[in-house]
Amino acid sequence: MPDAYVLFGFPVHHSWSPFIHGMFARQTGQEMSYRLFETPPERFRNDALAFFTGGGAGANVTLPHKRAAADLVNELTRRAQLADAVNTIVCRDECLLGDNTDGAGLLADLTQNLKLRWSSPRILLLGAGGAARGAMAPLLSLEPELLVIANRTAHRAVALAREFAELGPIAGCEFSKLEHRRFDLIVNATSASLHGDVPLVPIDVVDSTTTCYDMAYGAGDTAFVAWAKRLGAARAEPGWGMLVEQAAEAFQLWRGIRPDTAPVLDALRRRAATAARSPS
Ligand code: NDP
């Protein structure tokens, strides 16, 4: 029997992860299975424990279970502790280790795939949910002049900024306080794009030198990417690369081998472009 991996989520049918891990496994010659495991919040804990008791080797975890997964595992990596959320579990010697590879995936996409370089950038992080939290330490590793977190519910941004204050220069605020401030990099970690919306931030945060990055991805431009392009941003990128890079980090944790992400990212982008062209 090949080692068994799953993705826990609710809903999960739309996920690209089986495609990504299938390509990684073929590329690296790994004998493994990877399937979707849809489970509602009230069943997640029992289902996950049953999967691992039954010999499951590892799992990815997506919405809405990332926080519950942090409570489920026996041990957390440092980055999972900082994110207070788990998106990857590996079972070793009957012990469950929880990791969070989202932030590393974001950083790898920005610096390795997109080859973005800054000296003391001014960074704006939109959102204060799980993905934003996981991005804090990786974004601070870019040694920004300032990292501003802004959120629709402002007190969540302020609380997050306070929590990470020891790691670097951070401020938290509401969207309206961003007026007349410019940024080198804006990362959209809100889920607004999933509903075709854009966070209500002042448009002058973007100019022709700004790179805008949406963690969300989809067929065609996300709402945030389209908005950034309309405002003349230097670059506007969706989160496909983050998706593939966080998966590569998980794969390495499970299998001890680093897959080549470039062909997988190319294949995903081609599929997304085809989906955008075909009538719905
Ligand atoms: P959460 O539900 O934890 O957080 C959602 C955040 O979005 C909150 O800050 C919320 O603000 C904000 N928000 C929601 N709707 C709007 C809106 N209309 N306008 C402004 N703000 C809004 O989600 P996650 O943090 O887990 O995920 C965020 C995004 O990141 C999703 O699009 C997800 O798909 C993406 N993601 C991508 C990954 C990748 O690999 N590319 C990996 C992980 C996440 P409030 O506090 O006011 O409710």
mmCIF file of C-alpha atoms and ligand atoms in Angstrom:
data_model
loop_
_atom_site.group_PDB
_atom_site.id
_atom_site.type_symbol
_atom_site.label_atom_id
_atom_site.label_comp_id
_atom_site.label_asym_id
_atom_site.label_seq_id
_atom_site.Cartn_x
_atom_site.Cartn_y
_atom_site.Cartn_z
ATOM 1 C CA MET A 1 0.000 0.000 0.000
ATOM 2 C CA PRO A 2 1.388 3.425 -0.887
ATOM 3 C CA ASP A 3 1.637 5.975 1.950
ATOM 4 C CA ALA A 4 -1.678 7.802 2.289
ATOM 5 C CA TYR A 5 -2.083 11.594 2.405
ATOM 6 C CA VAL A 6 -5.272 13.650 2.455
ATOM 7 C CA LEU A 7 -6.496 17.221 2.395
ATOM 8 C CA PHE A 8 -8.997 17.986 5.158
ATOM 9 C CA GLY A 9 -11.344 20.885 4.403
ATOM 10 C CA PHE A 10 -14.976 21.958 4.147
ATOM 11 C CA PRO A 11 -15.751 22.347 1.314
ATOM 12 C CA VAL A 12 -12.803 20.854 -0.495
ATOM 13 C CA HIS A 13 -14.009 19.621 -3.900
ATOM 14 C CA HIS A 14 -12.596 22.688 -5.728
ATOM 15 C CA SER A 15 -9.031 22.066 -4.488
ATOM 16 C CA TRP A 16 -6.012 21.932 -6.829
ATOM 17 C CA SER A 17 -3.926 20.051 -4.243
ATOM 18 C CA PRO A 18 -4.428 16.503 -5.680
ATOM 19 C CA PHE A 19 -3.239 17.812 -9.061
ATOM 20 C CA ILE A 20 -0.192 19.507 -7.493
ATOM 21 C CA HIS A 21 0.846 16.589 -5.257
ATOM 22 C CA GLY A 22 0.152 14.114 -8.073
ATOM 23 C CA MET A 23 2.636 15.997 -10.268
ATOM 24 C CA PHE A 24 5.173 16.226 -7.415
ATOM 25 C CA ALA A 25 4.886 12.459 -6.760
ATOM 26 C CA ARG A 26 5.364 11.517 -10.438
ATOM 27 C CA GLN A 27 8.258 13.936 -10.798
ATOM 28 C CA THR A 28 10.107 12.568 -7.743
ATOM 29 C CA GLY A 29 9.079 8.891 -8.160
ATOM 30 C CA GLN A 30 7.271 8.731 -4.815
ATOM 31 C CA GLU A 31 4.755 5.932 -4.113
ATOM 32 C CA MET A 32 1.942 7.769 -2.388
ATOM 33 C CA SER A 33 -1.762 8.479 -2.626
ATOM 34 C CA TYR A 34 -3.368 11.894 -2.059
ATOM 35 C CA ARG A 35 -7.107 12.397 -1.832
ATOM 36 C CA LEU A 36 -9.640 14.957 -0.701
ATOM 37 C CA PHE A 37 -11.307 14.413 2.681
ATOM 38 C CA GLU A 38 -14.316 16.652 3.201
ATOM 39 C CA THR A 39 -15.281 16.902 6.847
ATOM 40 C CA PRO A 40 -17.397 19.515 8.664
ATOM 41 C CA PRO A 41 -15.985 21.346 11.702
ATOM 42 C CA GLU A 42 -17.834 19.187 14.238
ATOM 43 C CA ARG A 43 -16.375 15.986 12.747
ATOM 44 C CA PHE A 44 -12.844 17.179 11.918
ATOM 45 C CA ARG A 45 -11.139 16.011 15.103
ATOM 46 C CA ASN A 46 -12.617 12.486 15.067
ATOM 47 C CA ASP A 47 -12.090 12.058 11.323
ATOM 48 C CA ALA A 48 -8.496 13.233 11.495
ATOM 49 C CA LEU A 49 -7.641 11.003 14.463
ATOM 50 C CA ALA A 50 -9.305 8.010 12.745
ATOM 51 C CA PHE A 51 -7.286 8.701 9.568
ATOM 52 C CA PHE A 52 -3.975 8.730 11.438
ATOM 53 C CA THR A 53 -4.871 5.789 13.702
ATOM 54 C CA GLY A 54 -5.630 3.886 10.508
ATOM 55 C CA GLY A 55 -2.095 4.450 9.219
ATOM 56 C CA GLY A 56 -2.388 7.813 7.413
ATOM 57 C CA ALA A 57 1.067 9.272 6.776
ATOM 58 C CA GLY A 58 0.237 12.964 6.523
ATOM 59 C CA ALA A 59 -2.332 15.615 5.722
ATOM 60 C CA ASN A 60 -2.873 19.088 4.446
ATOM 61 C CA VAL A 61 -5.472 21.141 6.250
ATOM 62 C CA THR A 62 -7.469 23.990 4.767
ATOM 63 C CA LEU A 63 -10.427 26.183 5.745
ATOM 64 C CA PRO A 64 -12.030 26.031 8.233
ATOM 65 C CA HIS A 65 -9.846 23.531 10.152
ATOM 66 C CA LYS A 66 -6.409 25.184 10.385
ATOM 67 C CA ARG A 67 -6.929 26.407 13.964
ATOM 68 C CA ALA A 68 -8.497 23.104 15.096
ATOM 69 C CA ALA A 69 -5.545 21.252 13.551
ATOM 70 C CA ALA A 70 -3.187 23.215 15.796
ATOM 71 C CA ASP A 71 -5.103 21.850 18.802
ATOM 72 C CA LEU A 72 -5.109 18.315 17.402
ATOM 73 C CA VAL A 73 -1.379 17.703 16.918
ATOM 74 C CA ASN A 74 1.132 16.636 19.585
ATOM 75 C CA GLU A 75 3.787 19.119 18.566
ATOM 76 C CA LEU A 76 4.000 22.371 16.595
ATOM 77 C CA THR A 77 6.859 23.781 14.531
ATOM 78 C CA ARG A 78 7.944 27.322 15.424
ATOM 79 C CA ARG A 79 6.225 28.782 12.346
ATOM 80 C CA ALA A 80 2.993 26.941 13.173
ATOM 81 C CA GLN A 81 3.189 28.368 16.699
ATOM 82 C CA LEU A 82 3.605 31.893 15.289
ATOM 83 C CA ALA A 83 0.754 31.396 12.814
ATOM 84 C CA ASP A 84 -1.374 29.733 15.514
ATOM 85 C CA ALA A 85 -2.623 27.505 12.687
ATOM 86 C CA VAL A 86 -1.606 24.262 10.978
ATOM 87 C CA ASN A 87 -1.866 23.524 7.250
ATOM 88 C CA THR A 88 0.384 20.427 7.201
ATOM 89 C CA ILE A 89 0.510 17.392 9.496
ATOM 90 C CA VAL A 90 3.044 14.590 9.398
ATOM 91 C CA CYS A 91 2.781 11.413 11.461
ATOM 92 C CA ARG A 92 6.141 10.264 12.825
ATOM 93 C CA ASP A 93 6.489 7.442 15.365
ATOM 94 C CA GLU A 94 2.781 7.761 16.192
ATOM 95 C CA CYS A 95 3.308 11.439 17.007
ATOM 96 C CA LEU A 96 1.551 14.170 15.000
ATOM 97 C CA LEU A 97 3.702 17.176 14.073
ATOM 98 C CA GLY A 98 1.851 20.283 12.872
ATOM 99 C CA ASP A 99 3.521 22.780 10.541
ATOM 100 C CA ASN A 100 2.409 25.893 8.693
ATOM 101 C CA THR A 101 3.933 26.245 5.235
ATOM 102 C CA ASP A 102 1.741 29.120 3.947
ATOM 103 C CA GLY A 103 4.128 31.933 4.918
ATOM 104 C CA ALA A 104 7.161 30.157 3.492
ATOM 105 C CA GLY A 105 5.167 29.558 0.303
ATOM 106 C CA LEU A 106 4.385 33.267 0.031
ATOM 107 C CA LEU A 107 8.013 34.243 0.599
ATOM 108 C CA ALA A 108 9.321 31.695 -1.929
ATOM 109 C CA ASP A 109 6.887 32.969 -4.559
ATOM 110 C CA LEU A 110 7.783 36.625 -3.986
ATOM 111 C CA THR A 111 11.538 36.176 -3.887
ATOM 112 C CA GLN A 112 12.278 33.074 -6.007
ATOM 113 C CA ASN A 113 9.502 32.847 -8.624
ATOM 114 C CA LEU A 114 8.702 36.538 -9.065
ATOM 115 C CA LYS A 115 12.301 37.546 -8.242
ATOM 116 C CA LEU A 116 11.203 40.637 -6.344
ATOM 117 C CA ARG A 117 13.947 42.497 -4.494
ATOM 118 C CA TRP A 118 13.657 45.498 -2.231
ATOM 119 C CA SER A 119 15.812 47.330 0.227
ATOM 120 C CA SER A 120 13.827 48.235 3.358
ATOM 121 C CA PRO A 121 10.429 47.992 1.629
ATOM 122 C CA ARG A 122 7.258 49.591 2.917
ATOM 123 C CA ILE A 123 4.775 46.728 3.105
ATOM 124 C CA LEU A 124 1.004 46.789 3.498
ATOM 125 C CA LEU A 125 -0.705 43.566 4.575
ATOM 126 C CA LEU A 126 -4.481 43.580 4.120
ATOM 127 C CA GLY A 127 -6.466 41.260 6.385
ATOM 128 C CA ALA A 128 -5.992 39.897 9.877
ATOM 129 C CA GLY A 129 -7.186 36.303 9.517
ATOM 130 C CA GLY A 130 -5.201 33.063 9.499
ATOM 131 C CA ALA A 131 -3.336 33.719 6.249
ATOM 132 C CA ALA A 132 -2.294 37.217 7.342
ATOM 133 C CA ARG A 133 -1.033 35.892 10.669
ATOM 134 C CA GLY A 134 1.018 33.213 8.906
ATOM 135 C CA ALA A 135 2.525 35.849 6.596
ATOM 136 C CA MET A 136 3.705 38.176 9.375
ATOM 137 C CA ALA A 137 7.046 36.584 10.258
ATOM 138 C CA PRO A 138 7.986 35.798 6.605
ATOM 139 C CA LEU A 139 7.200 39.388 5.551
ATOM 140 C CA LEU A 140 9.226 40.744 8.464
ATOM 141 C CA SER A 141 12.159 38.637 7.229
ATOM 142 C CA LEU A 142 12.273 41.036 4.226
ATOM 143 C CA GLU A 143 13.464 43.652 6.763
ATOM 144 C CA PRO A 144 10.812 46.247 5.910
ATOM 145 C CA GLU A 145 11.091 49.904 6.867
ATOM 146 C CA LEU A 146 7.515 49.402 8.078
ATOM 147 C CA LEU A 147 4.888 46.654 7.914
ATOM 148 C CA VAL A 148 1.365 48.055 8.151
ATOM 149 C CA ILE A 149 -1.503 45.636 8.773
ATOM 150 C CA ALA A 150 -4.936 46.969 7.867
ATOM 151 C CA ASN A 151 -8.194 45.141 8.308
ATOM 152 C CA ARG A 152 -11.917 45.784 7.806
ATOM 153 C CA THR A 153 -12.364 45.012 11.517
ATOM 154 C CA ALA A 154 -9.624 47.372 12.656
ATOM 155 C CA HIS A 155 -9.120 46.078 16.195
ATOM 156 C CA ARG A 156 -7.993 42.696 14.802
ATOM 157 C CA ALA A 157 -5.214 44.437 12.826
ATOM 158 C CA VAL A 158 -4.161 46.444 15.869
ATOM 159 C CA ALA A 159 -4.093 43.297 18.041
ATOM 160 C CA LEU A 160 -2.034 41.381 15.461
ATOM 161 C CA ALA A 161 0.454 44.249 15.145
ATOM 162 C CA ARG A 162 0.827 44.333 18.923
ATOM 163 C CA GLU A 163 1.376 40.572 19.099
ATOM 164 C CA PHE A 164 4.246 40.644 16.581
ATOM 165 C CA ALA A 165 5.734 43.986 17.667
ATOM 166 C CA GLU A 166 8.912 42.388 19.007
ATOM 167 C CA LEU A 167 9.780 40.964 15.572
ATOM 168 C CA GLY A 168 10.028 44.294 13.713
ATOM 169 C CA PRO A 169 8.502 47.714 12.906
ATOM 170 C CA ILE A 170 4.746 47.052 12.670
ATOM 171 C CA ALA A 171 1.605 49.159 12.851
ATOM 172 C CA GLY A 172 -2.047 48.115 12.710
ATOM 173 C CA CYS A 173 -4.911 50.306 11.497
ATOM 174 C CA GLU A 174 -8.235 50.592 9.690
ATOM 175 C CA PHE A 175 -8.426 50.943 5.894
ATOM 176 C CA SER A 176 -9.305 54.660 5.909
ATOM 177 C CA LYS A 177 -6.086 55.524 7.798
ATOM 178 C CA LEU A 178 -4.063 54.426 4.742
ATOM 179 C CA GLU A 179 -4.881 57.566 2.766
ATOM 180 C CA HIS A 180 -1.852 59.337 1.214
ATOM 181 C CA ARG A 181 0.535 56.543 2.193
ATOM 182 C CA ARG A 182 2.442 54.645 -0.463
ATOM 183 C CA PHE A 183 3.806 51.113 -0.352
ATOM 184 C CA ASP A 184 6.347 49.042 -2.283
ATOM 185 C CA LEU A 185 4.433 45.817 -1.689
ATOM 186 C CA ILE A 186 0.757 45.259 -0.905
ATOM 187 C CA VAL A 187 -0.283 41.714 0.026
ATOM 188 C CA ASN A 188 -3.989 40.987 0.006
ATOM 189 C CA ALA A 189 -4.609 38.358 2.676
ATOM 190 C CA THR A 190 -8.337 39.065 2.877
ATOM 191 C CA SER A 191 -10.826 36.621 1.441
ATOM 192 C CA ALA A 192 -12.602 39.470 -0.428
ATOM 193 C CA SER A 193 -11.486 38.177 -3.866
ATOM 194 C CA LEU A 194 -13.291 34.900 -3.217
ATOM 195 C CA HIS A 195 -16.529 36.922 -3.441
ATOM 196 C CA GLY A 196 -15.360 39.156 -6.300
ATOM 197 C CA ASP A 197 -14.781 42.079 -3.887
ATOM 198 C CA VAL A 198 -11.829 44.357 -3.192
ATOM 199 C CA PRO A 199 -10.995 45.634 0.325
ATOM 200 C CA LEU A 200 -12.123 49.258 0.609
ATOM 201 C CA VAL A 201 -8.671 50.824 0.827
ATOM 202 C CA PRO A 202 -7.879 54.316 -0.542
ATOM 203 C CA ILE A 203 -6.711 54.051 -4.163
ATOM 204 C CA ASP A 204 -3.645 56.215 -3.590
ATOM 205 C CA VAL A 205 -1.899 53.352 -1.743
ATOM 206 C CA VAL A 206 -1.036 52.041 -5.242
ATOM 207 C CA ASP A 207 1.238 53.862 -7.685
ATOM 208 C CA SER A 208 3.361 52.830 -10.646
ATOM 209 C CA THR A 209 6.100 51.468 -8.352
ATOM 210 C CA THR A 210 3.833 49.254 -6.212
ATOM 211 C CA THR A 211 3.754 45.466 -6.440
ATOM 212 C CA CYS A 212 0.343 44.047 -5.522
ATOM 213 C CA TYR A 213 0.010 40.395 -4.538
ATOM 214 C CA ASP A 214 -3.278 38.594 -3.979
ATOM 215 C CA MET A 215 -3.088 35.375 -1.949
ATOM 216 C CA ALA A 216 -6.308 34.364 -3.719
ATOM 217 C CA TYR A 217 -6.161 32.838 -7.204
ATOM 218 C CA GLY A 218 -8.622 31.717 -9.829
ATOM 219 C CA ALA A 219 -9.414 31.463 -13.503
ATOM 220 C CA GLY A 220 -8.646 34.930 -14.883
ATOM 221 C CA ASP A 221 -7.657 37.943 -12.784
ATOM 222 C CA THR A 222 -8.887 38.020 -9.194
ATOM 223 C CA ALA A 223 -10.840 41.147 -8.207
ATOM 224 C CA PHE A 224 -7.779 42.518 -6.382
ATOM 225 C CA VAL A 225 -5.390 41.833 -9.279
ATOM 226 C CA ALA A 226 -7.798 43.522 -11.718
ATOM 227 C CA TRP A 227 -8.115 46.511 -9.331
ATOM 228 C CA ALA A 228 -4.327 46.842 -9.001
ATOM 229 C CA LYS A 229 -3.872 46.690 -12.780
ATOM 230 C CA ARG A 230 -6.512 49.410 -13.268
ATOM 231 C CA LEU A 231 -4.600 51.624 -10.813
ATOM 232 C CA GLY A 232 -1.359 51.152 -12.775
ATOM 233 C CA ALA A 233 0.559 49.004 -10.278
ATOM 234 C CA ALA A 234 4.063 47.960 -11.357
ATOM 235 C CA ARG A 235 3.030 44.318 -10.945
ATOM 236 C CA ALA A 236 -0.155 42.543 -9.921
ATOM 237 C CA GLU A 237 0.099 38.835 -9.152
ATOM 238 C CA PRO A 238 -2.363 36.172 -7.939
ATOM 239 C CA GLY A 239 -1.461 33.508 -5.361
ATOM 240 C CA TRP A 240 -0.854 30.502 -7.659
ATOM 241 C CA GLY A 241 2.847 30.476 -6.832
ATOM 242 C CA MET A 242 2.141 30.626 -3.097
ATOM 243 C CA LEU A 243 -0.207 27.666 -3.480
ATOM 244 C CA VAL A 244 2.417 25.560 -5.251
ATOM 245 C CA GLU A 245 5.287 26.625 -2.977
ATOM 246 C CA GLN A 246 3.386 25.902 0.267
ATOM 247 C CA ALA A 247 2.566 22.481 -1.207
ATOM 248 C CA ALA A 248 6.254 21.871 -2.025
ATOM 249 C CA GLU A 249 7.184 22.676 1.589
ATOM 250 C CA ALA A 250 4.568 20.176 2.798
ATOM 251 C CA PHE A 251 5.784 17.554 0.324
ATOM 252 C CA GLN A 252 9.351 17.972 1.540
ATOM 253 C CA LEU A 253 8.257 17.538 5.153
ATOM 254 C CA TRP A 254 6.398 14.340 4.256
ATOM 255 C CA ARG A 255 8.792 12.747 1.762
ATOM 256 C CA GLY A 256 12.170 14.359 2.543
ATOM 257 C CA ILE A 257 12.572 15.449 -1.063
ATOM 258 C CA ARG A 258 12.061 18.877 -2.622
ATOM 259 C CA PRO A 259 10.040 18.824 -5.859
ATOM 260 C CA ASP A 260 10.702 21.226 -8.728
ATOM 261 C CA THR A 261 7.821 23.707 -8.562
ATOM 262 C CA ALA A 262 8.314 25.461 -11.934
ATOM 263 C CA PRO A 263 6.654 22.842 -14.199
ATOM 264 C CA VAL A 264 3.763 22.441 -11.768
ATOM 265 C CA LEU A 265 3.175 26.191 -11.621
ATOM 266 C CA ASP A 266 3.289 26.364 -15.430
ATOM 267 C CA ALA A 267 0.735 23.556 -15.718
ATOM 268 C CA LEU A 268 -1.584 25.222 -13.188
ATOM 269 C CA ARG A 269 -1.388 28.593 -14.942
ATOM 270 C CA ARG A 270 -2.166 26.924 -18.292
ATOM 271 C CA ARG A 271 -5.192 25.171 -16.769
ATOM 272 C CA ALA A 272 -6.386 28.409 -15.161
ATOM 273 C CA ALA A 273 -6.005 30.275 -18.465
ATOM 274 C CA THR A 274 -7.988 27.568 -20.282
ATOM 275 C CA ALA A 275 -10.696 27.693 -17.605
ATOM 276 C CA ALA A 276 -10.865 31.505 -17.940
ATOM 277 C CA ARG A 277 -11.408 31.185 -21.724
ATOM 278 C CA SER A 278 -14.040 28.448 -21.605
ATOM 279 C CA PRO A 279 -17.711 29.461 -21.181
ATOM 280 C CA SER A 280 -19.032 28.696 -17.664
HETATM 281 P P1 NDP B 1 -9.864 34.142 7.212
HETATM 282 O O1 NDP B 1 -11.314 33.808 7.088
HETATM 283 O O2 NDP B 1 -9.084 33.677 8.393
HETATM 284 O O3 NDP B 1 -9.706 35.755 7.163
HETATM 285 C C1 NDP B 1 -10.433 36.509 6.241
HETATM 286 C C2 NDP B 1 -9.934 37.961 6.255
HETATM 287 O O4 NDP B 1 -10.518 38.629 5.136
HETATM 288 C C3 NDP B 1 -10.332 38.754 7.487
HETATM 289 O O5 NDP B 1 -9.311 39.659 7.807
HETATM 290 C C4 NDP B 1 -11.592 39.512 7.010
HETATM 291 O O6 NDP B 1 -11.800 40.738 7.685
HETATM 292 C C5 NDP B 1 -11.202 39.793 5.593
HETATM 293 N N1 NDP B 1 -12.329 40.036 4.671
HETATM 294 C C6 NDP B 1 -13.266 39.134 4.252
HETATM 295 N N2 NDP B 1 -14.098 39.704 3.360
HETATM 296 C C7 NDP B 1 -13.685 40.995 3.206
HETATM 297 C C8 NDP B 1 -14.113 42.085 2.421
HETATM 298 N N3 NDP B 1 -15.187 41.989 1.600
HETATM 299 N N4 NDP B 1 -13.450 43.258 2.485
HETATM 300 C C9 NDP B 1 -12.379 43.374 3.305
HETATM 301 N N5 NDP B 1 -11.901 42.372 4.097
HETATM 302 C C10 NDP B 1 -12.541 41.196 4.035
HETATM 303 O O7 NDP B 1 -9.224 33.635 5.827
HETATM 304 P P2 NDP B 1 -7.688 33.232 5.580
HETATM 305 O O8 NDP B 1 -6.847 34.225 6.265
HETATM 306 O O9 NDP B 1 -7.471 31.802 5.856
HETATM 307 O O10 NDP B 1 -7.591 33.391 3.963
HETATM 308 C C11 NDP B 1 -7.501 34.667 3.365
HETATM 309 C C12 NDP B 1 -7.239 34.534 1.867
HETATM 310 O O11 NDP B 1 -5.971 33.939 1.626
HETATM 311 C C13 NDP B 1 -8.259 33.654 1.121
HETATM 312 O O12 NDP B 1 -8.536 34.277 -0.127
HETATM 313 C C14 NDP B 1 -7.505 32.360 0.898
HETATM 314 O O13 NDP B 1 -7.978 31.660 -0.258
HETATM 315 C C15 NDP B 1 -6.097 32.888 0.684
HETATM 316 N N6 NDP B 1 -5.043 31.883 0.942
HETATM 317 C C16 NDP B 1 -4.240 31.526 -0.110
HETATM 318 C C17 NDP B 1 -3.241 30.599 0.064
HETATM 319 C C18 NDP B 1 -2.367 30.231 -1.100
HETATM 320 O O14 NDP B 1 -1.663 29.221 -1.012
HETATM 321 N N7 NDP B 1 -2.361 31.003 -2.181
HETATM 322 C C19 NDP B 1 -3.002 29.954 1.368
HETATM 323 C C20 NDP B 1 -3.877 30.427 2.430
HETATM 324 C C21 NDP B 1 -4.870 31.348 2.199
HETATM 325 P P3 NDP B 1 -12.647 40.813 9.061
HETATM 326 O O15 NDP B 1 -11.676 40.513 10.171
HETATM 327 O O16 NDP B 1 -13.149 42.207 9.080
HETATM 328 O O17 NDP B 1 -13.757 39.792 8.952
#
